[in-house]
Coordinates of C-alpha atoms and ligand atoms in Angstrom, one line a residue:
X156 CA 0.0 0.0 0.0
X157 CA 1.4 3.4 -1.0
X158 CA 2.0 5.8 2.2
X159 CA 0.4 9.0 1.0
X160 CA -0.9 12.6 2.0
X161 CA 0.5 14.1 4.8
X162 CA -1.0 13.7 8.4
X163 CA -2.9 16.1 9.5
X164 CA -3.4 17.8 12.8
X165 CA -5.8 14.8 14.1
X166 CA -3.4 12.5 12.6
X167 CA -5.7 11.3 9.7
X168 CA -4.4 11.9 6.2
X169 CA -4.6 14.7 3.6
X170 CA -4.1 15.6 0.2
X171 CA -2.8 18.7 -1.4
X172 CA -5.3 20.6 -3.2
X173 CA -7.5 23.9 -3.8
X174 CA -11.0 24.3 -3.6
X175 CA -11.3 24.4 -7.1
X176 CA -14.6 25.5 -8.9
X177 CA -14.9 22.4 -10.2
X178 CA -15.1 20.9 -6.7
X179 CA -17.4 23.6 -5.4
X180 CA -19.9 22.9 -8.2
X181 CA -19.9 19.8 -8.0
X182 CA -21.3 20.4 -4.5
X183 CA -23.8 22.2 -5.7
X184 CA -25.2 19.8 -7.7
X185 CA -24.9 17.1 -5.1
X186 CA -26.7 19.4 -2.6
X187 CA -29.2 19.0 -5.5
X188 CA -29.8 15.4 -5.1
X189 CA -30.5 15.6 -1.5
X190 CA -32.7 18.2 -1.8
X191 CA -34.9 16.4 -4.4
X192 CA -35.5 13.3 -2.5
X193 CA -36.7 15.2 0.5
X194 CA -38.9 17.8 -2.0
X195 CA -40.5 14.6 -3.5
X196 CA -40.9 13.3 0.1
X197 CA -42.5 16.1 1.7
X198 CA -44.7 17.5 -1.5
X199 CA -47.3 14.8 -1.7
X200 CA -48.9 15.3 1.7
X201 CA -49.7 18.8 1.1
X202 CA -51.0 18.5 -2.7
X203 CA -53.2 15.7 -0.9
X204 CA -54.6 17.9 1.5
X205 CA -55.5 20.6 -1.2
X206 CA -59.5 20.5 -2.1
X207 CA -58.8 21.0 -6.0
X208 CA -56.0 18.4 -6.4
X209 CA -58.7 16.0 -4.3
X210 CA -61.6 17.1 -6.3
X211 CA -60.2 16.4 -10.1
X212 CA -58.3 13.3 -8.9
X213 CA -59.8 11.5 -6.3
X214 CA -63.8 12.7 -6.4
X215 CA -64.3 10.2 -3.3
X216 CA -62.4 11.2 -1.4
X217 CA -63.5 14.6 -1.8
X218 CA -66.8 14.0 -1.2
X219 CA -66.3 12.5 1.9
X220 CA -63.9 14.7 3.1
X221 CA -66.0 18.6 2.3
X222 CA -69.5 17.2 1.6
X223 CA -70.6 14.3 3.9
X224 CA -70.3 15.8 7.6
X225 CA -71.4 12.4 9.2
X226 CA -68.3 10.6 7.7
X227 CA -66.0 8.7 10.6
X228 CA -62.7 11.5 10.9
X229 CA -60.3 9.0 10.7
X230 CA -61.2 7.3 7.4
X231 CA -61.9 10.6 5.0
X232 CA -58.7 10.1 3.6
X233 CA -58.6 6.0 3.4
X234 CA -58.1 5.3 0.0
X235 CA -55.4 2.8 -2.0
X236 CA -55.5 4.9 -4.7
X237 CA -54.8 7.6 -2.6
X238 CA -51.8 6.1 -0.8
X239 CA -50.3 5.4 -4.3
X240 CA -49.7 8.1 -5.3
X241 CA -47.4 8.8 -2.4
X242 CA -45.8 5.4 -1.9
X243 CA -45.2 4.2 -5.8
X244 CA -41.8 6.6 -5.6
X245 CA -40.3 4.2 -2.9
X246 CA -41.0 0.9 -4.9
X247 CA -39.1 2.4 -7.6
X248 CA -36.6 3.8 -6.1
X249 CA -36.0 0.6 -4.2
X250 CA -35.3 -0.7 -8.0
X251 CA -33.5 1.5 -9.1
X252 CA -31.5 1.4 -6.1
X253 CA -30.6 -2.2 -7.4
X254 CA -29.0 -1.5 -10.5
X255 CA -27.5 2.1 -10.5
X256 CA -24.5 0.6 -8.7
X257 CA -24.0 -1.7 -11.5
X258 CA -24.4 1.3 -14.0
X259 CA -22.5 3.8 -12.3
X260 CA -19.5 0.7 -12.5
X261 CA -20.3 0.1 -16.0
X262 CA -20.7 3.8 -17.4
X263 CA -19.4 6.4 -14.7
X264 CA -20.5 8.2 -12.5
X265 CA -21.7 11.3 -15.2
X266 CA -24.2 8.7 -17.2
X267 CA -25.5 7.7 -14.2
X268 CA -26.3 11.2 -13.1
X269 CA -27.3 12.1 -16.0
X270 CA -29.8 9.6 -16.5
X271 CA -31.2 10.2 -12.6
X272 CA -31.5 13.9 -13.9
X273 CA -33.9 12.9 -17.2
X274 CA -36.1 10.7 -14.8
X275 CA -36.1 13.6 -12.7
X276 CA -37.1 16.2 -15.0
X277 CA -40.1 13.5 -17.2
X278 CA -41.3 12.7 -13.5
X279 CA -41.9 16.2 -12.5
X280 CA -43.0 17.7 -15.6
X281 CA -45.4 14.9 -15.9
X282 CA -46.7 15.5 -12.3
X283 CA -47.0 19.3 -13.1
X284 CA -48.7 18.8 -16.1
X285 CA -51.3 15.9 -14.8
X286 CA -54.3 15.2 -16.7
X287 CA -55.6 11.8 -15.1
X288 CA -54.4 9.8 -12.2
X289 CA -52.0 7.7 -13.7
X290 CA -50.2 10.3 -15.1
X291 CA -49.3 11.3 -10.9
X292 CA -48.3 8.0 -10.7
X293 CA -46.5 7.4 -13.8
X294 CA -44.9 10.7 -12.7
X295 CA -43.8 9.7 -9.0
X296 CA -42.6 6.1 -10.4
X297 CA -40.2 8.0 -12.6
X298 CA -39.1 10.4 -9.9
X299 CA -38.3 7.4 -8.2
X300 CA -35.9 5.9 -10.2
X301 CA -34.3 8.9 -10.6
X302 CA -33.5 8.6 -6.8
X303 CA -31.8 5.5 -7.2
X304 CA -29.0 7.3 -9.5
X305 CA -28.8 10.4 -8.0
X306 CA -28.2 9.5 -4.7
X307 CA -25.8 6.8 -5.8
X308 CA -23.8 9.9 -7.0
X309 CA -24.9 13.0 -4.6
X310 CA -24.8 11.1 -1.3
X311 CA -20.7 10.7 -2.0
X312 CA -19.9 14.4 -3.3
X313 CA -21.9 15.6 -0.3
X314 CA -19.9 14.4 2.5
X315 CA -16.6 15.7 0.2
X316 CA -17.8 18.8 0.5
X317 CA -18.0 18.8 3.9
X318 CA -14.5 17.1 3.8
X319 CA -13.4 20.4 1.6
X320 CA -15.0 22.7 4.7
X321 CA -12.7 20.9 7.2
X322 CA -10.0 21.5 5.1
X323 CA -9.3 17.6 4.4
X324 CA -9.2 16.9 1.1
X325 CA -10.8 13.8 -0.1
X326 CA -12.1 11.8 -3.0
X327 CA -12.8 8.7 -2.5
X328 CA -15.1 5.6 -4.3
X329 CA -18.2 5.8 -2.3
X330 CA -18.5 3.2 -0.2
X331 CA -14.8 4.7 1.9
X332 CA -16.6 7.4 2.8
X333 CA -17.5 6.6 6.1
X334 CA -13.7 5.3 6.5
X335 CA -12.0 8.4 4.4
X336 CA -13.6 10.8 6.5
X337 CA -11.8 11.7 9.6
X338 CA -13.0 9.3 12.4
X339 CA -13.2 12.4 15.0
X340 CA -16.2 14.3 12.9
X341 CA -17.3 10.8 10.8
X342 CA -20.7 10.8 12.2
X343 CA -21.2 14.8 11.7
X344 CA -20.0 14.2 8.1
X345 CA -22.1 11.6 7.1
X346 CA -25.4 13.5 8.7
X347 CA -24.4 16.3 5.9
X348 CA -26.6 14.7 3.1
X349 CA -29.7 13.9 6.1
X350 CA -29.3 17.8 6.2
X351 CA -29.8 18.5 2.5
X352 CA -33.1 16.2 2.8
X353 CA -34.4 18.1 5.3
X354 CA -33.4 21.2 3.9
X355 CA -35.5 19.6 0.5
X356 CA -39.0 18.6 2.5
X357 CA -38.9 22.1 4.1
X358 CA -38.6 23.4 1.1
X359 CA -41.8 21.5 -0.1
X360 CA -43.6 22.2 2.8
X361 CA -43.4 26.4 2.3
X362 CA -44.0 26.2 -1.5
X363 CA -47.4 23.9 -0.7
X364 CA -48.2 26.5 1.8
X365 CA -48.3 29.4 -0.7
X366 CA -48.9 27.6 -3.9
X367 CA -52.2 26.4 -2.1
X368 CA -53.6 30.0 -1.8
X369 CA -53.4 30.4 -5.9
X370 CA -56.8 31.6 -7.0
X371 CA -58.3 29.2 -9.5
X372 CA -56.5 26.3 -7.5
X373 CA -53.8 25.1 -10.0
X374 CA -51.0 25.8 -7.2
X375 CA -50.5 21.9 -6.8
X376 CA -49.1 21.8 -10.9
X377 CA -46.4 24.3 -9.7
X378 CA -46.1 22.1 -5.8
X379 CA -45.4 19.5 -8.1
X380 CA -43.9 21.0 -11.1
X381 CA -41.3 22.6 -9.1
X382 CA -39.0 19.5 -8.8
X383 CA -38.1 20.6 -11.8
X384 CA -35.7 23.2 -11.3
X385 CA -33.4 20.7 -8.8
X386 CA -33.9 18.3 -11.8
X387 CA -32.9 20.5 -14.2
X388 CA -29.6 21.4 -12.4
X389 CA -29.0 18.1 -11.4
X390 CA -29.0 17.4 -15.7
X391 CA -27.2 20.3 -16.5
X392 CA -24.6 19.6 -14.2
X393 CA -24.2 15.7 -15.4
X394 CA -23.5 17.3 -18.7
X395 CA -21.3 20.4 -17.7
X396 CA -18.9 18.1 -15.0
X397 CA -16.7 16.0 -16.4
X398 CA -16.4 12.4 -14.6
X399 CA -14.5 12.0 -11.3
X400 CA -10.9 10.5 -11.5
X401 CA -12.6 7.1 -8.8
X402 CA -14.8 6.3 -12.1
X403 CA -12.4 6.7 -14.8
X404 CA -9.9 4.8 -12.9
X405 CA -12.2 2.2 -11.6
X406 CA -13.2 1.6 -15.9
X407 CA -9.4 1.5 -16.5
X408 CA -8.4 4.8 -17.9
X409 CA -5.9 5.6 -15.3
X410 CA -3.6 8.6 -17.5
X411 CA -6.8 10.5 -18.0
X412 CA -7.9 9.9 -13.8
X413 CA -4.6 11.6 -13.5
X414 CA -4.9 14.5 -15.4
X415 CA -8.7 14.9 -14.2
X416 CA -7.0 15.0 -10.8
X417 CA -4.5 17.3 -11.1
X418 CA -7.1 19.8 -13.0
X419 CA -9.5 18.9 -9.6
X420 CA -7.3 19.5 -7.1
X421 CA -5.8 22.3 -9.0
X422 CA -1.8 21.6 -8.1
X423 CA 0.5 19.5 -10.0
X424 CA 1.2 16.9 -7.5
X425 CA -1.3 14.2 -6.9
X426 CA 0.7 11.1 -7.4
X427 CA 0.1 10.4 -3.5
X428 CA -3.7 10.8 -3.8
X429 CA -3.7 9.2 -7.5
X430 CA -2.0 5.9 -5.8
X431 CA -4.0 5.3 -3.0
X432 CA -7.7 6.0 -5.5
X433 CA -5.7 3.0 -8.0
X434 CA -4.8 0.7 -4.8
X435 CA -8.6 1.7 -3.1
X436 CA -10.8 0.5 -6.4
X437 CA -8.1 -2.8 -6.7
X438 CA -9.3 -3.7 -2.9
X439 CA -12.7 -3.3 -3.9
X440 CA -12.4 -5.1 -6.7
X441 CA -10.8 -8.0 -5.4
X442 CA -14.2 -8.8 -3.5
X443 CA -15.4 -11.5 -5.4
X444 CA -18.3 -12.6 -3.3
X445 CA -19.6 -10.0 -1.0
X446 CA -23.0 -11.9 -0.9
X447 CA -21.6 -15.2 0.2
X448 CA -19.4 -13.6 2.6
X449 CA -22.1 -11.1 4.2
X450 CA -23.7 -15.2 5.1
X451 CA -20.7 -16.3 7.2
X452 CA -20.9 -16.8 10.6
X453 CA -18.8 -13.4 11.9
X454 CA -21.4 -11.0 10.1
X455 CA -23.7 -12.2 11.4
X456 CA -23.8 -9.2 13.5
X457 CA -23.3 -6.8 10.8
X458 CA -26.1 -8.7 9.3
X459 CA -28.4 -8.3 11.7
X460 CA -28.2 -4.5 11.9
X461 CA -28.2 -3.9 8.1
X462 CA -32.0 -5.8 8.4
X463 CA -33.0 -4.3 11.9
X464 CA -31.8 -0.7 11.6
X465 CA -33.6 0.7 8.5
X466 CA -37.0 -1.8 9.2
X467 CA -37.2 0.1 13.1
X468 CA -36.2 3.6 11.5
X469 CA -39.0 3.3 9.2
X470 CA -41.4 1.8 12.3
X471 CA -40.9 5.0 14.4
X472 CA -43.8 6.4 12.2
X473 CA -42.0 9.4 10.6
X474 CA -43.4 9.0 7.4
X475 CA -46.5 9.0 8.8
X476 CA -46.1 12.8 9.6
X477 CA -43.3 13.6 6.9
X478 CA -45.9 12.3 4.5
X479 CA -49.2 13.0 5.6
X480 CA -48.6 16.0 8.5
X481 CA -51.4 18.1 6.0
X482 CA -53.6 15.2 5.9
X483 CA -53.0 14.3 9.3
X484 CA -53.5 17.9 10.6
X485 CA -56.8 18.2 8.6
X486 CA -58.0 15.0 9.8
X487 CA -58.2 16.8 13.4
X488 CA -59.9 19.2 12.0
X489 CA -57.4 21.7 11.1
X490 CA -58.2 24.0 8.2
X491 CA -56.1 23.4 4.8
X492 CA -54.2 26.6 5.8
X493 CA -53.3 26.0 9.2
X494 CA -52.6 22.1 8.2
X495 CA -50.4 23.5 6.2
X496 CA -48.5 25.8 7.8
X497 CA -48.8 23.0 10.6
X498 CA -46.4 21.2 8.1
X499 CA -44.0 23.8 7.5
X500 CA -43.5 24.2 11.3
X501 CA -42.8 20.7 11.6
X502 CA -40.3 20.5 8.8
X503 CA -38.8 23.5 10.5
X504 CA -38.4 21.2 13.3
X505 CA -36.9 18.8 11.4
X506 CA -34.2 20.8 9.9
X507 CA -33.1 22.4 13.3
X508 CA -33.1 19.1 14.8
X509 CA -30.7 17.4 12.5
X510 CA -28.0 20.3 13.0
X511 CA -27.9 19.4 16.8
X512 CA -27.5 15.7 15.5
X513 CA -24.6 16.8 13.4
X514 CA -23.1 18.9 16.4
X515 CA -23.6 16.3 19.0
X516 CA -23.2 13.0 17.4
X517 CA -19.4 12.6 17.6
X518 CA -19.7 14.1 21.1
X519 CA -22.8 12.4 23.3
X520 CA -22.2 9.2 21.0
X521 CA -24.4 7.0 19.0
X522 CA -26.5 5.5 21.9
X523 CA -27.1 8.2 23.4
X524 CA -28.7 10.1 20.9
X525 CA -30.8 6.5 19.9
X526 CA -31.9 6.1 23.7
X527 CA -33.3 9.5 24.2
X528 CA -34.2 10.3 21.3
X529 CA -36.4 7.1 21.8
X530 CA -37.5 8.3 24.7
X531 CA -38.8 11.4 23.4
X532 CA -40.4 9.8 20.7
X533 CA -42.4 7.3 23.2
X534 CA -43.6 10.1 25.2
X535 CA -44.8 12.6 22.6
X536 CA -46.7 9.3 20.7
X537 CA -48.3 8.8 23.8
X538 CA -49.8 12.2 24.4
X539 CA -51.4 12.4 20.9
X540 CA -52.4 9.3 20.9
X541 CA -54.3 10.5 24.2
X542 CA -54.9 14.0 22.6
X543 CA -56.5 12.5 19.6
X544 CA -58.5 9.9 21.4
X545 CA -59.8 12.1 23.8
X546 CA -61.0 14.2 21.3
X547 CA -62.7 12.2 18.3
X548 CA -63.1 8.8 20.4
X549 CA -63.0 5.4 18.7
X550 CA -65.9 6.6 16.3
X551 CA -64.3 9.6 15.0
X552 CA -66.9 11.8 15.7
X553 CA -66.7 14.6 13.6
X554 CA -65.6 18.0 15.4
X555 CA -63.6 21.5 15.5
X556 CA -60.3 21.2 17.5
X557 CA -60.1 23.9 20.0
X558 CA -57.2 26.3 20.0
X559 CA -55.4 25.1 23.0
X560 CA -55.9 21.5 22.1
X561 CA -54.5 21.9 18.3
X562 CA -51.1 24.1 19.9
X563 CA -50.6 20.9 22.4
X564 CA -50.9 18.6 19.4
X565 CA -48.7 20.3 17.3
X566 CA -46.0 20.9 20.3
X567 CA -45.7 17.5 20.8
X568 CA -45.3 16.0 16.8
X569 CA -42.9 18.9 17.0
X570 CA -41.1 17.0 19.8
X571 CA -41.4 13.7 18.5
X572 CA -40.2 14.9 14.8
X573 CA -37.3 16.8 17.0
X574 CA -36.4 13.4 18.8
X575 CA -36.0 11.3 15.0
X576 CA -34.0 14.2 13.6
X577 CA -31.6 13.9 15.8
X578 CA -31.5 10.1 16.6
X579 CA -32.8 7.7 14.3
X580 CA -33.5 9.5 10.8
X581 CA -29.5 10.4 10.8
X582 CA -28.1 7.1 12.8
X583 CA -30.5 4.6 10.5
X584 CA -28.2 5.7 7.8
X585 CA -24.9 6.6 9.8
X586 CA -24.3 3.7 11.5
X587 CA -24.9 0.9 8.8
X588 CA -22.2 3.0 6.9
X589 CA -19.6 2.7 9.7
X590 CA -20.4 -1.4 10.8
X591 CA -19.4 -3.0 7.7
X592 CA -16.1 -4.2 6.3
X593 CA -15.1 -3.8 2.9
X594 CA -15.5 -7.9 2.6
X595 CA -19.1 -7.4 3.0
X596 CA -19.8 -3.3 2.8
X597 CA -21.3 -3.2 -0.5
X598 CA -24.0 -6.2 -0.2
X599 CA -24.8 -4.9 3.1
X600 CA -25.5 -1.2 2.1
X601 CA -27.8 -2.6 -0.4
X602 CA -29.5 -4.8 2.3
X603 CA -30.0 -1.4 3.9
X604 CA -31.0 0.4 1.3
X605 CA -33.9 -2.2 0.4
X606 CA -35.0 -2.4 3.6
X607 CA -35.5 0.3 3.8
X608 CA -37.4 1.3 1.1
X609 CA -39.7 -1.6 1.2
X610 CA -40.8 -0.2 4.4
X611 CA -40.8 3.0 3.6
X612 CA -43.3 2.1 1.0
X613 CA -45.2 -0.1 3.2
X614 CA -46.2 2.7 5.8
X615 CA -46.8 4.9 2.9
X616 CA -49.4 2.7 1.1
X617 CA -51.0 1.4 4.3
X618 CA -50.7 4.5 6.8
X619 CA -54.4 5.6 6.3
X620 CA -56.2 2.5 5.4
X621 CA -54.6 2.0 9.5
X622 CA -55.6 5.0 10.7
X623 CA -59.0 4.9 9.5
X624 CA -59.5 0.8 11.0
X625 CA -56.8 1.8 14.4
X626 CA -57.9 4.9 14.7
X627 CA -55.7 7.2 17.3
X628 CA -54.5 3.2 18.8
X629 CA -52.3 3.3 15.4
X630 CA -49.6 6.3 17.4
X631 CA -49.7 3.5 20.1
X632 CA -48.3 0.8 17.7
X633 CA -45.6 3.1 16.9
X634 CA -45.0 3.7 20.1
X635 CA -44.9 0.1 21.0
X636 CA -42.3 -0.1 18.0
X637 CA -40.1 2.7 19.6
X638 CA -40.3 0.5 23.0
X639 CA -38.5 -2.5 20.9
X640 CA -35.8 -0.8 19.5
X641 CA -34.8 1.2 22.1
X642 CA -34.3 -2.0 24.0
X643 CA -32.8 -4.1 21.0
X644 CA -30.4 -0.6 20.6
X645 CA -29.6 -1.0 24.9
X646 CA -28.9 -4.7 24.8
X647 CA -27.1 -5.1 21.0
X648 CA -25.8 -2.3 19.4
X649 CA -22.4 -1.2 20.9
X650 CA -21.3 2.2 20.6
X651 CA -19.5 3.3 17.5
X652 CA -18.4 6.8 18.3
X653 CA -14.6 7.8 18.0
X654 CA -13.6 4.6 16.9
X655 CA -11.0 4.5 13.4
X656 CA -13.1 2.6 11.1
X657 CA -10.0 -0.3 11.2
X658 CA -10.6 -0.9 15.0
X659 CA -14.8 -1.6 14.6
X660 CA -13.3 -5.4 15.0
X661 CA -13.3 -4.4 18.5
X662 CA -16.7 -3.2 19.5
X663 CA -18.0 -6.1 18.2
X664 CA -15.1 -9.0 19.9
X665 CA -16.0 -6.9 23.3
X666 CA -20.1 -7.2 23.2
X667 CA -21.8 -9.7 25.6
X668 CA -23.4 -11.7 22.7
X669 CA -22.2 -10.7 19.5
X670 CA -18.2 -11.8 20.6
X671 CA -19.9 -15.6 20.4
X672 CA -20.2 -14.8 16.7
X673 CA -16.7 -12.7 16.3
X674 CA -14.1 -14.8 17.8
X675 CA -10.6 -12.9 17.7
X676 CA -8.8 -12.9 14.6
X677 CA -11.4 -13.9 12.5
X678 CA -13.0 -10.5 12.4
X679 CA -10.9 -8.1 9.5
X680 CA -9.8 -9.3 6.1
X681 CA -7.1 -6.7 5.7
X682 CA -8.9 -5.5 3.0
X683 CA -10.3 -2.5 4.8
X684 CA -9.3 0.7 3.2
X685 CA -9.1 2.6 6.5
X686 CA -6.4 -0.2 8.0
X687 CA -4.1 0.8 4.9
X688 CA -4.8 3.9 4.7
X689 CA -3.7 4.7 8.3
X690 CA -0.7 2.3 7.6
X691 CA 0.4 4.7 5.2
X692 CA 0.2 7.6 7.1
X693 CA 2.4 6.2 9.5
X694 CA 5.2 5.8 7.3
X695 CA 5.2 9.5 5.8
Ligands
BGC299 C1 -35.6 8.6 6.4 C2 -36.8 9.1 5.6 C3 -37.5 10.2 6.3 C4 -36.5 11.3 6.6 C5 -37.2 12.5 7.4 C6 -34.7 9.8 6.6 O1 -33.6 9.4 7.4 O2 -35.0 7.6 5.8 O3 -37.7 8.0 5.4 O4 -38.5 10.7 5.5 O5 -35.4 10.9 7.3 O6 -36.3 13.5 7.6

């Protein structure tokens, strides 16, 4: 392994280099990616909630929602149809998801974004321009597979931004990013492309807020229309950056890596960096079977937390409220204004709540932030479960909210939404990154992914059809859900804070039960990028 870089002042390495324009673009665009998924995540709730989108596309639901004042509160919006429209993105996206790897290997990095940027741009002009109801799904299928590619791409150029802010250069193949990054701010890092999908349903939430006062009520064509301009830069930029020297070296055309590098980086010498990208892709190369391997006996813990993690993230319920706050808000009898601006407070929330995650993560730890952020999700699901109930019964008795009541709801999905935006929405995706070995990494970040997105789409597509048969019982399920995996996270997931991605062997050969599984020297395959990596800073 080549020693390369120079050690920096927290002893990890680092590569000469400018913040070129290149590099700051390319930021941009990746800032883009993020920012799309959560756009297309929070959109669909408030469009739902909008009587003119409801009236021209779903007539039944409409009628039972405006006309029919005897109708049970809890089922006005139960509809498949309905739900579809929302949850088709994550089916395809979990698709997608599948093979963009495989084409981002095959034809680069650029290809791959620019094809995520066409789906983009067809999904959202098809959306915006909606004449029937397949056409919205057609529309949010496409938009889905577009996710797939971009965030294959955006996810990585994210976190090297944030690499470039702490003045460490990077540029890595993806799946080193978590080990690339220095291990003190790792966890902050990785939060950075959480932040840009906040940043994106926020987004969503305003524009649904004002686009629904348009007179005539067409707003929802520009609510969804308007992931076109993220779509468009996202294609523009595919076809203005050239590819990155990781995918040009991991096709084969090494001279041209170099010369991309040196034009990147903006100084002449990048032999160092150039070396280590050559010796990184021939490790991960090398891994003939990471499906087989991912089976053996010592992942089995790795295993077990690329399957548990993302299926207990997605049963916390946050979809239920990132998706259907409006609807939600309007089921309690909020007006479409105030559910509205309900939504935009939440996402608010949401947004502010994930910078504390990115300042505190490397600090309190991994646990910590799970445990209470548990804790405060149990609490707040409780009280409007009780809120709710108290209110509509088990009948769902139609009914005005008071003031007070609606301000103690609202306070406490604040709360709740403040608790998974700084626990579980960034650490379901943070600490599956850091866990796995380059033997197994890439398998298990798909296991991840898949899960989930299946999940994801399976709250989605059933979340009102439940709340119309459990009525406010349904925020008790969740919390029941947030019970389990704050224990499973007590008793089985060791803390991965501060630890150099080459020592993880460790956390795992320490734990009560999973050292039955990871016996010593059998963990490690001295294939992990970090180990050499580190080796070679020692010898500079
Ligand atoms: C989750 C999404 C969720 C988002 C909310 C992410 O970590 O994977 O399902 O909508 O957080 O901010």
């Amino acid at each position: 392994m080549p020693a390369g870089g120079f050690v920096a002042g927290d002893g990890q390495k680092a590569y000469p280099g400018k913040l070129t324009p290149f590099v700051l673009f390319t930021c941009v665009v990746a800032a883009m990616g993020g920012l799309i998924f959560g756009y297309d995540i929070g959109i669909s709730g408030g469009v739902t909630s909008m009587p003119s989108f409801l009236r021209r596309f779903f007539p039944s639901v409409y009628r039972k929602q405006q006309e029919d004042a005897t109708t049970n509160q809890y089922c006005q919006y139960d509809s498949p149809k309905l739900t579809l429209f929302t949850s088709s993105l994550y089916l395809a996206a979990l698709i997608s998801s599948l093979v963009a790897s495989t084409v981002t290997r095959k034809f680069g990095r650029r290809l791959s974004m620019l094809f995520g940027g066409i789906l983009f741009c067809a999904g959202a002009l098809i959306n915006g321009f909606a004449k029937h109801v397949w056409m919205l799904i057609v529309g949010r299928i496409l938009l889905g597979f577009g996710i797939g590619f971009a965030n294959q791409v955006c996810q990585v150029d994210i976190i090297i931004f944030l690499l470039l802010l702490l003045s460490v250069y990077n540029n890595s193949v993806p799946l080193y990013l978590s080990e690339m990054a220095p291990y003190k701010y790792r966890g902050a890092l990785n939060i950075g492309f959480q932040l840009s999908i906040t940043i994106g349903i926020l987004v969503a939430e305003v524009l649904n807020y004002f686009f629904a006062k348009i007179k005539g009520g067409w707003g929802w064509r520009l609510s969804l229309g308007g992931a076109v301009v993220p779509a468009l830069i996202i294609t523009l930029g595919s076809l203005v950056l050239p590819d990155t020297p990781n995918s040009m070296i991991e096709r084969g055309q090494h001279e041209k890596a170099k010369t991309k590098l040196r034009r990147i980086r903006g100084v002449d010498d990048v032999s160092q960096e150039f070396d280590d990208l050559v010796a990184a892709s021939k490790e991960s190369q090398s891994i003939e079977h990471p499906w087989t391997n991912l089976l053996r006996r010592k992942y089995r813990p790795h295993l077990t937390m690329a399957i548990m993690i993302p299926f207990f993230q997605q049963l916390t319920g946050i979809n239920v409220i990132m998706f259907y706050a409006p609807v939600l808000f309007n089921t309690i009898g909020f007006t479409t204004d105030a559910s509205l601006m309900s939504a935009v407070v939440t996402g608010s929330v949401n947004v502010a709540a994930t910078l504390v995650s990115i300042y505190g993560v490397d600090k309190w730890g991994r646990r910590f932030l799970f445990l209470e952020g548990g804790t405060q999700m149990l609490i707040c699901q409780a009280v409007v479960a009780a809120c709710i109930g108290a209110k509509f019964g088990v009948d769902g008795t139609p009914g005005e909210l008071p003031k007070w009541y609606a301000i103690v709801v609202v306070t406490f999905i604040c709360i709740y939404v403040a608790g998974f935006a700084w626990s579980w929405g960034p650490l379901g995706w943070l600490v599956p990154s850091e866990i796995f070995p380059l033997e197994i990494r890439s398998a298990a970040q798909s296991i991840t992914v898949s899960v989930n997105m299946i999940f994801t789409f399976i709250i989605a597509q059933i979340f009102l059809t439940m709340l119309c048969h459990l009525k406010f019982g349904l925020f008790l399920v969740f919390a029941f859900f947030v019970v389990v995996m704050s224990i499973f996270v007590y008793i089985f997931l060791p803390e991965t804070k501060g630890i150099p991605i080459e020592e993880m062997g460790q956390v795992w050969r320490s734990h009560w039960y999973w050292s039955r599984f990871v016996e010593d020297g059998e963990y490690g395959n001295g294939l992990q990028m970090g180990k050499s990596s580190n080796q070679g800073t020692k010898h500079v």
